[in-house]
């Protein structure tokens, strides 16, 4: 099993709050990703990073932002949460763009 | 851009029946990968296919990569309740545009005991 960790696993917050979802991997992977997934639905890439100081927007527009100051750490921030942000957020990493992607266990976010 | 389509979206089977999900890409792929996501879980890598016409087996699971490297299939023989979950294919096209691995929409498999 891969060494990629997400916190918190479950979070319920109020509208307008700021939230940061943490993601860390200990595999030394350069590439990291954030996917958004509603239950039982498809995976939507919202952010990715080629390496330190690199961040790119994915296919699905998102109001969240990311940073990559260290190789192992790729946090995602929502400045002002809304109910439409309720979803599961999956962090992932890989050695290169076409190689196997290792997913974290996910962060389930509910905005009330 | 690259698109990966997967059918069917849902499949209900009786335990012991076979199951197949199909994956089609709009472009020729460098490789294709398959992932399984259990209900409430996260996607887990199953296998990668690289060669044209490649066939790989994992116990009751058979994976195929088409000759043109634009389609793939996953076949499960004699399904069990432990096979329940969503199966995603993911295709990768190597080029200088820095393409990402593109996931299909997934096939959700439900198995009735």
JSON list of C-alpha atoms in Angstrom, two decimals, chain A residues 1 9-10 33 35 37 39-43 45 48 50 88 90 97-106 108, chain B residues 9-10 31 33 35 37 40-45 48 86 88 92 97-106 108:
[
{"chain": "A", "resi": 1, "resn": "UNK", "atom": "CA", "xyz": [0.00, 0.00, 0.00]},
{"chain": "A", "resi": 9, "resn": "UNK", "atom": "CA", "xyz": [-10.56, 12.35, 6.80]},
{"chain": "A", "resi": 10, "resn": "UNK", "atom": "CA", "xyz": [-13.96, 13.84, 7.59]},
{"chain": "A", "resi": 33, "resn": "UNK", "atom": "CA", "xyz": [-2.59, 15.66, -7.80]},
{"chain": "A", "resi": 35, "resn": "UNK", "atom": "CA", "xyz": [-9.09, 15.01, -7.55]},
{"chain": "A", "resi": 37, "resn": "UNK", "atom": "CA", "xyz": [-15.18, 13.00, -6.59]},
{"chain": "A", "resi": 39, "resn": "UNK", "atom": "CA", "xyz": [-19.95, 9.48, -4.27]},
{"chain": "A", "resi": 40, "resn": "UNK", "atom": "CA", "xyz": [-19.97, 6.81, -6.96]},
{"chain": "A", "resi": 41, "resn": "UNK", "atom": "CA", "xyz": [-19.13, 9.31, -9.66]},
{"chain": "A", "resi": 42, "resn": "UNK", "atom": "CA", "xyz": [-16.16, 10.04, -11.90]},
{"chain": "A", "resi": 43, "resn": "UNK", "atom": "CA", "xyz": [-12.83, 11.52, -10.82]},
{"chain": "A", "resi": 45, "resn": "UNK", "atom": "CA", "xyz": [-8.69, 16.51, -11.69]},
{"chain": "A", "resi": 48, "resn": "UNK", "atom": "CA", "xyz": [-1.62, 19.05, -10.08]},
{"chain": "A", "resi": 50, "resn": "UNK", "atom": "CA", "xyz": [5.15, 18.67, -11.46]},
{"chain": "A", "resi": 88, "resn": "UNK", "atom": "CA", "xyz": [-14.69, 13.90, -1.47]},
{"chain": "A", "resi": 90, "resn": "UNK", "atom": "CA", "xyz": [-8.56, 12.69, -3.16]},
{"chain": "A", "resi": 97, "resn": "UNK", "atom": "CA", "xyz": [2.94, 11.72, -15.63]},
{"chain": "A", "resi": 98, "resn": "UNK", "atom": "CA", "xyz": [2.13, 8.34, -17.16]},
{"chain": "A", "resi": 99, "resn": "UNK", "atom": "CA", "xyz": [2.99, 6.08, -14.29]},
{"chain": "A", "resi": 100, "resn": "UNK", "atom": "CA", "xyz": [0.88, 4.49, -11.61]},
{"chain": "A", "resi": 101, "resn": "UNK", "atom": "CA", "xyz": [-1.03, 6.95, -9.44]},
{"chain": "A", "resi": 102, "resn": "UNK", "atom": "CA", "xyz": [-1.20, 6.27, -5.72]},
{"chain": "A", "resi": 103, "resn": "UNK", "atom": "CA", "xyz": [-4.22, 7.72, -3.96]},
{"chain": "A", "resi": 104, "resn": "UNK", "atom": "CA", "xyz": [-4.68, 8.80, -0.38]},
{"chain": "A", "resi": 105, "resn": "UNK", "atom": "CA", "xyz": [-7.75, 7.66, 1.52]},
{"chain": "A", "resi": 106, "resn": "UNK", "atom": "CA", "xyz": [-9.57, 10.90, 0.79]},
{"chain": "A", "resi": 108, "resn": "UNK", "atom": "CA", "xyz": [-14.79, 13.97, 2.94]},
{"chain": "B", "resi": 9, "resn": "UNK", "atom": "CA", "xyz": [-21.81, 3.16, -16.35]},
{"chain": "B", "resi": 10, "resn": "UNK", "atom": "CA", "xyz": [-23.53, 0.64, -14.07]},
{"chain": "B", "resi": 31, "resn": "UNK", "atom": "CA", "xyz": [-0.40, 2.80, -21.85]},
{"chain": "B", "resi": 33, "resn": "UNK", "atom": "CA", "xyz": [-4.16, 1.39, -16.42]},
{"chain": "B", "resi": 35, "resn": "UNK", "atom": "CA", "xyz": [-8.05, 0.92, -10.92]},
{"chain": "B", "resi": 37, "resn": "UNK", "atom": "CA", "xyz": [-12.45, 1.69, -5.92]},
{"chain": "B", "resi": 40, "resn": "UNK", "atom": "CA", "xyz": [-16.36, 4.46, 0.49]},
{"chain": "B", "resi": 41, "resn": "UNK", "atom": "CA", "xyz": [-12.73, 3.84, -0.43]},
{"chain": "B", "resi": 42, "resn": "UNK", "atom": "CA", "xyz": [-10.10, 5.26, -2.74]},
{"chain": "B", "resi": 43, "resn": "UNK", "atom": "CA", "xyz": [-8.96, 4.03, -6.18]},
{"chain": "B", "resi": 44, "resn": "UNK", "atom": "CA", "xyz": [-6.32, 1.33, -6.03]},
{"chain": "B", "resi": 45, "resn": "UNK", "atom": "CA", "xyz": [-4.09, 0.41, -8.96]},
{"chain": "B", "resi": 48, "resn": "UNK", "atom": "CA", "xyz": [-0.96, -1.48, -16.51]},
{"chain": "B", "resi": 86, "resn": "UNK", "atom": "CA", "xyz": [-16.19, 0.99, -9.33]},
{"chain": "B", "resi": 88, "resn": "UNK", "atom": "CA", "xyz": [-11.82, 2.91, -13.69]},
{"chain": "B", "resi": 92, "resn": "UNK", "atom": "CA", "xyz": [-1.97, 7.98, -20.99]},
{"chain": "B", "resi": 97, "resn": "UNK", "atom": "CA", "xyz": [2.06, 18.69, -24.29]},
{"chain": "B", "resi": 98, "resn": "UNK", "atom": "CA", "xyz": [2.53, 17.22, -20.85]},
{"chain": "B", "resi": 99, "resn": "UNK", "atom": "CA", "xyz": [-0.69, 15.23, -20.96]},
{"chain": "B", "resi": 100, "resn": "UNK", "atom": "CA", "xyz": [-2.04, 13.77, -17.77]},
{"chain": "B", "resi": 101, "resn": "UNK", "atom": "CA", "xyz": [-3.33, 10.30, -17.16]},
{"chain": "B", "resi": 102, "resn": "UNK", "atom": "CA", "xyz": [-7.00, 10.60, -18.18]},
{"chain": "B", "resi": 103, "resn": "UNK", "atom": "CA", "xyz": [-9.57, 8.60, -16.26]},
{"chain": "B", "resi": 104, "resn": "UNK", "atom": "CA", "xyz": [-12.71, 7.14, -17.74]},
{"chain": "B", "resi": 105, "resn": "UNK", "atom": "CA", "xyz": [-16.01, 7.73, -15.98]},
{"chain": "B", "resi": 106, "resn": "UNK", "atom": "CA", "xyz": [-15.91, 4.34, -14.28]},
{"chain": "B", "resi": 108, "resn": "UNK", "atom": "CA", "xyz": [-19.98, 0.63, -11.04]}
]
